[in-house]
Amino acid sequence: MKTPIQLQQQNLAELGSRIPVPIYNRMDNKIGIVHVGVGGFHRAHQAYYLHQLRQLGEASNWGICGIGLREADTKLSDILKKQDHLYTLMIKHPDGNIETEVIGSIVDFEMGTTNPEKVIARIANADTKIVSLTITEGGYNFNPTTGKFNFDNPDIQHELRHPQDPKTIYGFLTEALKTRRDSGLPAFTVMSCDNIEHNGDMARKMLLTFAEAQNPDLAKWIAQEVCFPNSMVDRITPVTAKTDIEILAQNYGVADAWPVTCEPFIQWVVEDKFSNGRPAFEKVGVQFVPDVGPYEKMKLRLLNAGHSVLGILGAIHGHLTINACVEDEVFANYLRAFLDEEATPVLGDIEGINLKNYKNSLLERFANPNIKDSVGRICSESSAKLPKFLIPTIHENLAIGRSIKFATLVLAAWCYYSDKETDQNGQALKIIDAMHDELHHTASETKNNPLAFIKHESLFGNLAKSNNFIRIYTSMLEELYKNNKIDKMMQDMI
Ligand code: CS2
C-alpha cells in the first residue's frame, strides 16, 4: 500500500506517477466562468469538459471560480481551498473498473454568504464572460404550476430593498450586471445547467421579473444584452461515499477529502447563443444545436422521470439503490411500461434520435452496479422534481385520454411515503425535501380525506379536479393503505 499523498498543487508532479493530473499551467488561468452551485454534478460535467479542453492546450482564459450561496456550501469551499481547488473524478464502469483523474479547471471559490462583495466583484470582473448555474430545480424561485416568480420569498424581499446585500442568484446577478453596465463593460452569458425544461428561458424570465421590480432600466439593458442559452445536461453523479475516499487513498495513494464519482456516460447539448464568447467546447464532444427543446424534454421525461419512478416506488419497497431496482424484474418491466406507454407518446418529435435505443441505454445506465446511486438521492427534493419530470406527463395524457396509471401510482406512493416516512417493511426513510413538513402534514390527512395530499396546486395543478385521475389515484391509495405490497401492485399492472 502506498502512503497517500495530499491532493494539492505542489504535489501534482509526484501524484502524476499515480493517476493522471492536469498537464496545463493552472496558475496562468484567467477566470472566464463563474459557476454558482458547485456540487458533484458540476464537477463531473462542465468542469470536466473544461478540464479536457485545457488538457488539449486550449481555453486558458476560461478558468472556473465556484460560488456558494448557501451555508451548506461552506464544507466544500473549505475542502477545495485546502486542496488548491483540485479534486479527483472517479468514473465507475459497470465491469468494476474505476478511471481516476485529477481535475484542475476550478481555480478559485468564493462564498456569497460571508463575502458577498467579493462575489459581486468576481462576477462583475471584465474577465468573466459566462455565469453558469446548477442551483437545482428548486433554486429558480418559481411556482411550477403558474410559472410565476415567487415574490413572497423573504430573501427576495430583502434584496429588493437592499440591492447591495444580495442573497439569491437574482440579487447577485442584477447587482453584478448593474456594476458592469455602469462601468461600460459588456454583459456576460447566463448559462443554466439545471434539469428544467427551457432552463435558459426560465432563468431569463425569472431574472427579468426580479430586475423589473428592482430597477426597470437595468431590466431593459439585461433583456437586450444578456444571452441565456437553453441546454440539456446529463451524467449520473451519485453522492460521494466514505468508501470512495478510502478506495482513492488505499488503491491510488491520493488523499482527497471530497472526490466525485460518476458514470462513464456524459452528454451536453447547448444552444449556441453567447453574449461574450465561449470555450470551444465542441472540441471535447459538446453538441451545439439551434433548438435544444426536444433533447431537454426527452431527457427530463425519460431519464429523470424514470429515476423518480424507480426512486419513489423503490423507496417504499425497501430497495436502496437504483441498480437494485432495475435488477428486480418487476421494477424493470414497470419502468419500461411507464416509458413506452405514458412518457413516450407525449414527447412529440425528437428528430434524429432513436428513442428505442435511448430507452435501452437508460436501462443499462441505471443497471450500472458499480455506481450504487442511492434511492435517497433520487427522492430528495421530490417536490421540486416531480412537477417538472413526471406530473406534466400525467396532465398531457389526461388531456388526450391516454393511460396515466403508471405515473399515478408514483404519486399515490409519494403520498404514502410522505405520510408514513417508512418503507412497507417499517424501516424509517430519511426524507430530504424543502417542503417536507407541509407534505407530511397533508399526506397524514389522507385517511380522512383521500385528496388531501394532491390539493397542493403549486405541485399538482388541477389534478384534484379530474374525475378520471381521482378514480385511479384513490383506488391506488386505498390498496397502499391496506398495506398491499407495492411490487404486487406493480406486477398486476404490467
Ligand atoms: C436525477 C438526476 O436528481 C435526480 O432525480 O434524476 O440527478 C440525474 O441523475 C441527472 O440529471 C443525470 O444527468
Short mmCIF file of C-alpha atoms and ligand atoms in Angstrom, two decimals:
data_model
loop_
_atom_site.label_atom_id
_atom_site.label_comp_id
_atom_site.label_asym_id
_atom_site.label_seq_id
_atom_site.Cartn_x
_atom_site.Cartn_y
_atom_site.Cartn_z
CA MET A 1 0.00 0.00 0.00
CA LYS A 2 1.27 3.46 -0.95
CA THR A 3 1.23 6.23 1.64
CA PRO A 4 -1.44 8.62 0.35
CA ILE A 5 -0.20 11.96 -0.97
CA GLN A 6 -2.24 15.04 -0.11
CA LEU A 7 -4.02 16.42 -3.18
CA GLN A 8 -2.50 19.90 -3.66
CA GLN A 9 -0.90 21.92 -6.44
CA GLN A 10 2.65 21.46 -5.08
CA ASN A 11 2.23 17.66 -5.05
CA LEU A 12 0.89 17.31 -8.60
CA ALA A 13 4.20 16.16 -10.10
CA GLU A 14 4.50 13.39 -7.51
CA LEU A 15 0.82 12.46 -7.79
CA GLY A 16 1.27 12.23 -11.56
CA SER A 17 3.03 8.88 -11.19
CA ARG A 18 -0.13 7.52 -9.54
CA ILE A 19 -3.04 8.98 -11.51
CA PRO A 20 -3.46 11.38 -14.46
CA VAL A 21 -3.11 15.03 -13.37
CA PRO A 22 -3.56 18.36 -15.19
CA ILE A 23 -0.74 18.93 -17.67
CA TYR A 24 -1.63 22.61 -18.14
CA ASN A 25 -0.45 25.57 -16.12
CA ARG A 26 -3.35 26.30 -13.77
CA MET A 27 -1.66 29.37 -12.41
CA ASP A 28 -1.83 31.37 -15.64
CA ASN A 29 -5.54 30.71 -15.91
CA LYS A 30 -7.83 33.73 -16.19
CA ILE A 31 -11.25 33.29 -14.64
CA GLY A 32 -13.72 33.37 -17.52
CA ILE A 33 -16.52 31.35 -15.92
CA VAL A 34 -18.17 31.93 -12.59
CA HIS A 35 -20.19 28.89 -11.60
CA VAL A 36 -22.90 29.10 -8.96
CA GLY A 37 -23.83 25.86 -7.16
CA VAL A 38 -20.74 23.66 -7.25
CA GLY A 39 -21.87 20.16 -6.37
CA GLY A 40 -20.89 16.72 -7.59
CA PHE A 41 -22.72 17.24 -10.87
CA HIS A 42 -20.87 20.40 -11.91
CA ARG A 43 -17.56 18.79 -11.01
CA ALA A 44 -18.38 15.65 -13.05
CA HIS A 45 -19.79 17.58 -16.02
CA GLN A 46 -18.96 21.17 -17.03
CA ALA A 47 -15.71 21.35 -15.03
CA TYR A 48 -14.67 18.00 -16.55
CA TYR A 49 -15.40 19.17 -20.11
CA LEU A 50 -13.33 22.27 -19.47
CA HIS A 51 -10.52 20.25 -17.94
CA GLN A 52 -10.40 18.10 -21.08
CA LEU A 53 -10.21 21.22 -23.20
CA ARG A 54 -7.33 22.55 -21.14
CA GLN A 55 -5.52 19.21 -21.42
CA LEU A 56 -5.60 19.86 -25.19
CA GLY A 57 -3.82 23.16 -24.61
CA GLU A 58 -6.95 25.27 -25.17
CA ALA A 59 -9.13 27.62 -23.15
CA SER A 60 -6.54 29.24 -20.91
CA ASN A 61 -8.87 32.23 -20.39
CA TRP A 62 -11.67 30.07 -19.09
CA GLY A 63 -10.79 29.10 -15.54
CA ILE A 64 -13.76 28.48 -13.23
CA CYS A 65 -14.44 30.31 -9.99
CA GLY A 66 -17.01 28.39 -7.94
CA ILE A 67 -19.58 30.29 -5.90
CA GLY A 68 -21.61 29.00 -2.97
CA LEU A 69 -24.75 30.91 -1.98
CA ARG A 70 -25.87 28.57 0.82
CA GLU A 71 -24.33 27.91 4.24
CA ALA A 72 -24.24 24.25 3.25
CA ASP A 73 -21.62 25.05 0.59
CA THR A 74 -19.07 26.04 3.25
CA LYS A 75 -17.82 22.48 3.70
CA LEU A 76 -16.91 22.06 0.03
CA SER A 77 -15.47 25.57 -0.11
CA ASP A 78 -13.14 24.81 2.83
CA ILE A 79 -12.06 21.47 1.39
CA LEU A 80 -11.40 22.90 -2.06
CA LYS A 81 -9.36 25.79 -0.61
CA LYS A 82 -7.11 23.30 1.23
CA GLN A 83 -6.68 21.33 -2.00
CA ASP A 84 -5.95 24.38 -4.20
CA HIS A 85 -9.37 23.64 -5.79
CA LEU A 86 -8.15 20.30 -7.14
CA TYR A 87 -10.32 17.20 -6.87
CA THR A 88 -10.42 13.68 -8.21
CA LEU A 89 -13.04 12.35 -10.59
CA MET A 90 -13.74 8.61 -10.23
CA ILE A 91 -15.53 7.31 -13.32
CA LYS A 92 -17.10 3.98 -12.44
CA HIS A 93 -17.62 1.45 -15.20
CA PRO A 94 -20.16 -1.38 -14.98
CA ASP A 95 -17.36 -4.00 -15.03
CA GLY A 96 -15.93 -2.64 -11.77
CA ASN A 97 -13.12 -0.66 -13.39
CA ILE A 98 -12.63 2.87 -11.96
CA GLU A 99 -10.92 5.54 -14.06
CA THR A 100 -9.49 8.24 -11.83
CA GLU A 101 -8.17 11.64 -12.82
CA VAL A 102 -7.27 14.87 -11.02
CA ILE A 103 -9.32 17.77 -12.40
CA GLY A 104 -7.81 21.27 -12.39
CA SER A 105 -10.33 23.51 -14.13
CA ILE A 106 -11.73 25.08 -10.95
CA VAL A 107 -9.18 27.63 -9.79
CA ASP A 108 -10.97 29.65 -7.14
CA PHE A 109 -14.04 29.58 -4.87
CA GLU A 110 -15.97 32.28 -3.01
CA MET A 111 -18.86 32.12 -0.57
CA GLY A 112 -21.71 34.59 -1.13
CA THR A 113 -22.91 34.14 2.44
CA THR A 114 -19.73 35.52 4.01
CA ASN A 115 -18.17 37.55 1.17
CA PRO A 116 -20.98 39.00 -0.95
CA GLU A 117 -18.83 41.96 -2.15
CA LYS A 118 -16.12 39.61 -3.39
CA VAL A 119 -18.69 37.54 -5.25
CA ILE A 120 -20.22 40.62 -6.89
CA ALA A 121 -16.75 41.87 -7.86
CA ARG A 122 -15.83 38.49 -9.33
CA ILE A 123 -19.00 38.33 -11.43
CA ALA A 124 -18.59 41.97 -12.48
CA ASN A 125 -14.91 41.49 -13.42
CA ALA A 126 -14.22 42.11 -17.13
CA ASP A 127 -12.65 38.63 -17.47
CA THR A 128 -15.93 36.92 -16.52
CA LYS A 129 -17.71 36.03 -19.74
CA ILE A 130 -20.11 33.32 -18.55
CA VAL A 131 -22.03 32.81 -15.31
CA SER A 132 -23.19 29.20 -15.25
CA LEU A 133 -25.70 27.72 -12.85
CA THR A 134 -26.53 24.41 -11.20
CA ILE A 135 -28.73 25.79 -8.46
CA THR A 136 -31.16 22.81 -8.55
CA GLU A 137 -34.73 22.62 -9.80
CA GLY A 138 -35.94 24.36 -6.63
CA GLY A 139 -33.43 27.24 -6.90
CA TYR A 140 -35.28 29.17 -9.62
CA ASN A 141 -37.90 30.52 -7.22
CA PHE A 142 -40.98 29.95 -9.34
CA ASN A 143 -44.32 28.27 -8.87
CA PRO A 144 -44.22 25.18 -11.13
CA THR A 145 -47.93 25.33 -11.93
CA THR A 146 -48.31 29.02 -12.72
CA GLY A 147 -44.68 29.58 -13.78
CA LYS A 148 -44.78 32.84 -11.76
CA PHE A 149 -41.86 34.28 -9.79
CA ASN A 150 -42.27 33.90 -6.03
CA PHE A 151 -42.06 37.41 -4.56
CA ASP A 152 -43.07 36.08 -1.11
CA ASN A 153 -39.61 34.60 -0.58
CA PRO A 154 -38.12 36.68 2.31
CA ASP A 155 -34.64 36.66 0.72
CA ILE A 156 -36.10 38.16 -2.46
CA GLN A 157 -37.92 40.79 -0.41
CA HIS A 158 -34.66 41.61 1.36
CA GLU A 159 -32.62 42.05 -1.81
CA LEU A 160 -35.29 44.15 -3.48
CA ARG A 161 -34.92 46.60 -0.60
CA HIS A 162 -31.12 46.20 -0.26
CA PRO A 163 -29.60 45.60 -3.70
CA GLN A 164 -26.11 45.79 -2.24
CA ASP A 165 -26.76 42.90 0.13
CA PRO A 166 -27.87 40.11 -2.22
CA LYS A 167 -28.88 36.65 -1.01
CA THR A 168 -30.17 34.72 -4.01
CA ILE A 169 -28.86 34.22 -7.51
CA TYR A 170 -31.15 37.01 -8.72
CA GLY A 171 -29.76 39.60 -6.32
CA PHE A 172 -26.15 38.71 -7.18
CA LEU A 173 -26.71 38.72 -10.94
CA THR A 174 -28.53 42.05 -11.03
CA GLU A 175 -26.00 43.80 -8.79
CA ALA A 176 -23.08 42.50 -10.86
CA LEU A 177 -24.80 43.37 -14.14
CA LYS A 178 -25.53 46.86 -12.84
CA THR A 179 -21.85 47.33 -11.98
CA ARG A 180 -20.86 46.21 -15.48
CA ARG A 181 -23.37 48.41 -17.22
CA ASP A 182 -22.36 51.44 -15.12
CA SER A 183 -18.68 50.93 -15.93
CA GLY A 184 -19.29 50.35 -19.63
CA LEU A 185 -18.40 46.65 -19.63
CA PRO A 186 -20.22 44.16 -21.83
CA ALA A 187 -22.68 41.73 -20.23
CA PHE A 188 -21.95 38.03 -19.68
CA THR A 189 -23.94 34.95 -20.67
CA VAL A 190 -26.14 33.30 -18.06
CA MET A 191 -25.91 29.58 -18.75
CA SER A 192 -28.35 27.40 -16.81
CA CYS A 193 -27.33 23.75 -16.45
CA ASP A 194 -30.29 22.60 -14.35
CA ASN A 195 -32.85 19.92 -15.15
CA ILE A 196 -35.68 22.28 -16.09
CA GLU A 197 -37.40 22.39 -19.45
CA HIS A 198 -36.20 25.52 -21.30
CA ASN A 199 -33.79 26.18 -18.45
CA GLY A 200 -32.25 29.24 -20.16
CA ASP A 201 -35.64 30.79 -20.97
CA MET A 202 -36.70 30.14 -17.39
CA ALA A 203 -33.57 31.80 -15.98
CA ARG A 204 -34.19 34.77 -18.29
CA LYS A 205 -37.84 35.15 -17.38
CA MET A 206 -37.15 34.95 -13.64
CA LEU A 207 -34.15 37.29 -13.72
CA LEU A 208 -36.06 39.88 -15.77
CA THR A 209 -39.07 39.69 -13.46
CA PHE A 210 -36.83 40.31 -10.48
CA ALA A 211 -34.83 43.07 -12.21
CA GLU A 212 -38.01 44.87 -13.33
CA ALA A 213 -39.16 45.00 -9.71
CA GLN A 214 -35.77 46.24 -8.57
CA ASN A 215 -34.55 48.51 -11.36
CA PRO A 216 -36.64 48.67 -14.56
CA ASP A 217 -33.90 50.48 -16.51
CA LEU A 218 -31.43 47.78 -15.72
CA ALA A 219 -34.01 45.17 -16.69
CA LYS A 220 -34.18 46.69 -20.19
CA TRP A 221 -30.40 46.54 -20.53
CA ILE A 222 -30.34 42.90 -19.34
CA ALA A 223 -33.09 41.98 -21.82
CA GLN A 224 -31.01 43.40 -24.67
CA GLU A 225 -27.52 42.36 -23.66
CA VAL A 226 -27.61 39.04 -21.82
CA CYS A 227 -27.94 35.69 -23.63
CA PHE A 228 -29.47 32.71 -21.84
CA PRO A 229 -28.78 29.55 -23.87
CA ASN A 230 -31.00 26.55 -23.13
CA SER A 231 -29.14 23.32 -22.50
CA MET A 232 -29.59 19.64 -21.78
CA VAL A 233 -27.04 18.24 -19.37
CA ASP A 234 -26.56 14.60 -18.47
CA ARG A 235 -24.29 12.49 -16.29
CA ILE A 236 -25.43 10.38 -13.35
CA THR A 237 -23.45 11.55 -10.35
CA PRO A 238 -24.18 9.74 -7.10
CA VAL A 239 -23.40 11.20 -3.70
CA THR A 240 -19.75 10.56 -2.75
CA ALA A 241 -19.48 7.77 -0.18
CA LYS A 242 -16.90 7.39 2.57
CA THR A 243 -15.71 4.25 0.83
CA ASP A 244 -14.87 6.27 -2.29
CA ILE A 245 -12.48 8.42 -0.25
CA GLU A 246 -10.97 5.26 1.24
CA ILE A 247 -10.59 3.49 -2.12
CA LEU A 248 -8.86 6.54 -3.54
CA ALA A 249 -6.42 6.70 -0.61
CA GLN A 250 -5.78 2.95 -0.38
CA ASN A 251 -5.72 1.88 -4.02
CA TYR A 252 -4.45 5.03 -5.70
CA GLY A 253 -2.49 6.74 -2.95
CA VAL A 254 -4.41 10.02 -3.26
CA ALA A 255 -5.67 11.87 -0.17
CA ASP A 256 -8.71 13.80 -1.40
CA ALA A 257 -11.35 14.81 1.17
CA TRP A 258 -14.15 15.08 -1.41
CA PRO A 259 -13.71 13.26 -4.72
CA VAL A 260 -16.60 12.96 -7.18
CA THR A 261 -17.91 9.67 -8.57
CA CYS A 262 -19.93 9.32 -11.76
CA GLU A 263 -20.95 7.02 -14.59
CA PRO A 264 -18.96 6.87 -17.88
CA PHE A 265 -21.82 8.39 -19.94
CA ILE A 266 -21.71 12.16 -20.43
CA GLN A 267 -23.76 14.49 -22.65
CA TRP A 268 -24.24 18.22 -23.06
CA VAL A 269 -26.39 19.78 -25.77
CA VAL A 270 -26.40 23.58 -25.80
CA GLU A 271 -27.86 26.39 -27.90
CA ASP A 272 -25.09 28.44 -29.44
CA LYS A 273 -26.23 31.81 -28.04
CA PHE A 274 -23.47 33.51 -26.05
CA SER A 275 -23.21 37.22 -25.24
CA ASN A 276 -19.47 37.39 -24.74
CA GLY A 277 -17.75 34.34 -26.29
CA ARG A 278 -17.39 30.77 -25.08
CA PRO A 279 -14.78 28.00 -24.87
CA ALA A 280 -14.51 25.73 -27.92
CA PHE A 281 -16.44 23.01 -26.09
CA GLU A 282 -17.28 21.28 -29.39
CA LYS A 283 -13.66 20.03 -29.41
CA VAL A 284 -14.46 17.79 -26.44
CA GLY A 285 -17.81 16.46 -27.62
CA VAL A 286 -20.36 19.11 -26.57
CA GLN A 287 -23.16 19.37 -29.17
CA PHE A 288 -24.22 22.87 -30.23
CA VAL A 289 -27.70 22.95 -31.77
CA PRO A 290 -30.18 25.69 -32.74
CA ASP A 291 -33.00 24.29 -30.59
CA VAL A 292 -32.37 22.17 -27.54
CA GLY A 293 -36.08 21.79 -26.65
CA PRO A 294 -36.59 18.23 -27.91
CA TYR A 295 -33.40 16.97 -26.20
CA GLU A 296 -34.34 18.54 -22.87
CA LYS A 297 -37.82 17.16 -22.96
CA MET A 298 -36.60 13.69 -23.85
CA LYS A 299 -34.09 13.65 -21.03
CA LEU A 300 -36.36 15.09 -18.34
CA ARG A 301 -39.39 13.00 -19.23
CA LEU A 302 -37.49 9.72 -19.72
CA LEU A 303 -34.31 9.71 -17.66
CA ASN A 304 -35.23 11.99 -14.77
CA ALA A 305 -38.84 10.81 -14.60
CA GLY A 306 -37.61 7.22 -14.89
CA HIS A 307 -35.37 7.84 -11.91
CA SER A 308 -38.29 9.20 -9.92
CA VAL A 309 -40.49 6.22 -10.81
CA LEU A 310 -37.82 3.81 -9.55
CA GLY A 311 -36.89 6.07 -6.64
CA ILE A 312 -40.30 6.59 -5.02
CA LEU A 313 -41.61 3.08 -5.70
CA GLY A 314 -38.23 1.59 -4.77
CA ALA A 315 -38.11 3.58 -1.52
CA ILE A 316 -41.36 2.19 -0.17
CA HIS A 317 -40.49 -1.31 -1.36
CA GLY A 318 -37.18 -1.12 0.51
CA HIS A 319 -34.71 -1.02 -2.39
CA LEU A 320 -31.70 1.10 -1.51
CA THR A 321 -30.13 1.80 -4.89
CA ILE A 322 -31.27 2.41 -8.47
CA ASN A 323 -29.35 -0.62 -9.70
CA ALA A 324 -31.12 -2.80 -7.11
CA CYS A 325 -34.42 -1.51 -8.55
CA VAL A 326 -33.62 -2.44 -12.15
CA GLU A 327 -32.18 -5.80 -11.13
CA ASP A 328 -35.71 -6.50 -9.84
CA GLU A 329 -37.63 -7.68 -12.91
CA VAL A 330 -40.93 -6.21 -11.75
CA PHE A 331 -39.36 -2.75 -11.41
CA ALA A 332 -37.51 -3.01 -14.73
CA ASN A 333 -40.68 -4.05 -16.58
CA TYR A 334 -42.74 -1.42 -14.85
CA LEU A 335 -40.23 1.29 -15.78
CA ARG A 336 -40.27 0.11 -19.39
CA ALA A 337 -44.10 0.21 -19.39
CA PHE A 338 -44.12 3.75 -17.98
CA LEU A 339 -41.56 4.92 -20.55
CA ASP A 340 -43.29 3.25 -23.52
CA GLU A 341 -46.94 3.72 -22.70
CA GLU A 342 -47.02 7.07 -20.91
CA ALA A 343 -43.83 9.11 -21.30
CA THR A 344 -43.05 8.44 -24.97
CA PRO A 345 -46.48 9.13 -26.54
CA VAL A 346 -46.45 12.73 -25.27
CA LEU A 347 -42.84 13.54 -26.16
CA GLY A 348 -43.53 14.84 -29.64
CA ASP A 349 -40.98 14.60 -32.42
CA ILE A 350 -37.40 14.12 -31.39
CA GLU A 351 -35.71 14.39 -34.74
CA GLY A 352 -32.66 12.26 -35.35
CA ILE A 353 -32.92 10.26 -32.14
CA ASN A 354 -33.87 6.62 -31.95
CA LEU A 355 -35.98 6.61 -28.81
CA LYS A 356 -35.92 2.84 -28.52
CA ASN A 357 -32.12 2.89 -28.32
CA TYR A 358 -32.22 5.83 -25.94
CA LYS A 359 -34.55 3.95 -23.56
CA ASN A 360 -32.44 0.77 -23.80
CA SER A 361 -29.37 2.79 -22.92
CA LEU A 362 -31.19 4.31 -19.91
CA LEU A 363 -31.93 0.87 -18.52
CA GLU A 364 -28.28 -0.11 -18.99
CA ARG A 365 -27.07 3.07 -17.30
CA PHE A 366 -29.45 2.59 -14.37
CA ALA A 367 -28.22 -1.01 -14.02
CA ASN A 368 -24.55 0.01 -13.55
CA PRO A 369 -23.84 -1.94 -10.34
CA ASN A 370 -20.70 0.00 -9.63
CA ILE A 371 -22.07 3.49 -9.01
CA LYS A 372 -24.70 2.49 -6.43
CA ASP A 373 -26.79 5.61 -6.93
CA SER A 374 -28.97 5.79 -3.84
CA VAL A 375 -32.74 5.89 -3.95
CA GLY A 376 -32.44 8.55 -1.23
CA ARG A 377 -30.63 10.93 -3.62
CA ILE A 378 -33.29 10.44 -6.27
CA CYS A 379 -36.16 11.02 -3.82
CA SER A 380 -34.57 14.10 -2.27
CA GLU A 381 -36.40 17.31 -3.19
CA SER A 382 -39.18 15.39 -4.94
CA SER A 383 -41.40 18.43 -4.51
CA ALA A 384 -39.10 20.32 -6.89
CA LYS A 385 -38.54 17.36 -9.23
CA LEU A 386 -41.87 15.62 -9.80
CA PRO A 387 -43.70 18.75 -11.06
CA LYS A 388 -41.02 19.06 -13.75
CA PHE A 389 -40.21 15.43 -14.55
CA LEU A 390 -43.43 13.43 -14.09
CA ILE A 391 -46.59 15.45 -13.46
CA PRO A 392 -46.63 17.12 -16.93
CA THR A 393 -46.79 13.64 -18.48
CA ILE A 394 -49.95 12.92 -16.45
CA HIS A 395 -51.57 16.21 -17.47
CA GLU A 396 -50.78 15.68 -21.14
CA ASN A 397 -52.02 12.08 -21.17
CA LEU A 398 -55.18 13.05 -19.29
CA ALA A 399 -55.90 15.72 -21.89
CA ILE A 400 -55.83 13.18 -24.71
CA GLY A 401 -57.48 10.35 -22.79
CA ARG A 402 -54.41 8.09 -22.65
CA SER A 403 -53.02 5.88 -19.88
CA ILE A 404 -51.94 7.62 -16.67
CA LYS A 405 -51.83 4.66 -14.27
CA PHE A 406 -48.06 4.05 -14.20
CA ALA A 407 -47.27 7.66 -13.26
CA THR A 408 -50.27 7.95 -10.94
CA LEU A 409 -49.05 5.07 -8.77
CA VAL A 410 -45.89 7.11 -8.17
CA LEU A 411 -47.99 9.99 -6.79
CA ALA A 412 -50.01 7.64 -4.56
CA ALA A 413 -46.75 6.09 -3.36
CA TRP A 414 -45.31 9.59 -2.77
CA CYS A 415 -48.28 10.36 -0.53
CA TYR A 416 -47.81 7.11 1.41
CA TYR A 417 -44.04 7.80 1.68
CA SER A 418 -44.65 11.37 2.93
CA ASP A 419 -47.22 10.20 5.45
CA LYS A 420 -45.58 7.08 6.88
CA GLU A 421 -41.92 8.04 6.42
CA THR A 422 -41.11 4.34 6.46
CA ASP A 423 -40.94 1.70 3.77
CA GLN A 424 -43.53 -1.07 3.66
CA ASN A 425 -41.37 -3.18 5.98
CA GLY A 426 -41.42 -0.47 8.64
CA GLN A 427 -37.84 0.75 8.02
CA ALA A 428 -37.51 4.51 8.55
CA LEU A 429 -36.90 6.60 5.41
CA LYS A 430 -34.72 9.71 5.57
CA ILE A 431 -36.73 12.30 3.67
CA ILE A 432 -34.93 15.40 2.41
CA ASP A 433 -37.29 17.96 0.95
CA ALA A 434 -37.73 21.72 1.33
CA MET A 435 -41.50 21.05 1.60
CA HIS A 436 -41.11 18.13 4.00
CA ASP A 437 -43.34 19.47 6.78
CA GLU A 438 -46.18 20.55 4.51
CA LEU A 439 -46.11 17.30 2.57
CA HIS A 440 -46.09 15.22 5.74
CA HIS A 441 -48.96 17.23 7.14
CA THR A 442 -51.27 16.92 4.12
CA ALA A 443 -50.31 13.29 3.49
CA SER A 444 -51.20 12.40 7.06
CA GLU A 445 -54.75 13.69 6.45
CA THR A 446 -55.23 11.09 3.74
CA LYS A 447 -57.18 8.72 5.98
CA ASN A 448 -59.92 11.34 6.43
CA ASN A 449 -59.63 12.92 3.02
CA PRO A 450 -58.05 10.88 0.23
CA LEU A 451 -57.45 14.02 -1.85
CA ALA A 452 -55.69 15.97 0.89
CA PHE A 453 -52.20 15.39 -0.48
CA ILE A 454 -52.87 16.39 -4.08
CA LYS A 455 -54.53 19.64 -3.04
CA HIS A 456 -51.11 21.38 -3.32
CA GLU A 457 -51.98 23.15 -6.56
CA SER A 458 -48.49 24.52 -6.97
CA LEU A 459 -47.26 20.93 -7.32
CA PHE A 460 -50.14 19.05 -8.90
CA GLY A 461 -52.01 21.75 -10.81
CA ASN A 462 -55.67 20.83 -11.10
CA LEU A 463 -55.30 17.04 -10.87
CA ALA A 464 -57.62 17.06 -7.85
CA LYS A 465 -60.38 18.24 -10.20
CA SER A 466 -60.04 15.45 -12.75
CA ASN A 467 -62.52 12.62 -12.10
CA ASN A 468 -60.51 10.26 -14.18
CA PHE A 469 -57.36 10.93 -12.20
CA ILE A 470 -59.17 10.85 -8.83
CA ARG A 471 -60.68 7.45 -9.58
CA ILE A 472 -57.33 5.83 -10.35
CA TYR A 473 -55.39 7.67 -7.65
CA THR A 474 -57.81 6.98 -4.79
CA SER A 475 -58.15 3.29 -5.58
CA MET A 476 -54.34 3.01 -5.58
CA LEU A 477 -54.15 4.86 -2.26
CA GLU A 478 -56.71 2.52 -0.78
CA GLU A 479 -54.65 -0.51 -1.73
CA LEU A 480 -51.48 1.04 -0.37
CA TYR A 481 -53.12 1.97 2.91
CA LYS A 482 -54.40 -1.59 3.24
CA ASN A 483 -50.70 -2.33 3.08
CA ASN A 484 -50.89 -4.18 -0.19
CA LYS A 485 -47.33 -4.62 -1.36
CA ILE A 486 -46.14 -2.17 -3.97
CA ASP A 487 -44.36 -4.80 -6.07
CA LYS A 488 -47.53 -6.86 -6.19
CA MET A 489 -49.50 -3.81 -7.33
CA MET A 490 -46.87 -3.08 -9.97
CA GLN A 491 -46.83 -6.68 -11.13
CA ASP A 492 -50.63 -6.66 -11.55
CA MET A 493 -50.42 -3.58 -13.77
CA ILE A 494 -47.84 -4.82 -16.27
C1 CS2 B 1 -31.71 12.59 -11.01
C2 CS2 B 1 -30.66 13.46 -11.67
O1 CS2 B 1 -31.84 14.13 -9.23
C3 CS2 B 1 -32.43 13.26 -9.85
O2 CS2 B 1 -33.54 12.89 -9.54
O3 CS2 B 1 -32.63 12.15 -11.95
O4 CS2 B 1 -29.75 13.96 -10.74
C4 CS2 B 1 -29.91 12.67 -12.77
O5 CS2 B 1 -29.09 11.69 -12.21
C5 CS2 B 1 -29.11 13.59 -13.63
O6 CS2 B 1 -29.94 14.57 -14.18
C6 CS2 B 1 -28.42 12.80 -14.74
O7 CS2 B 1 -28.00 13.63 -15.73
#
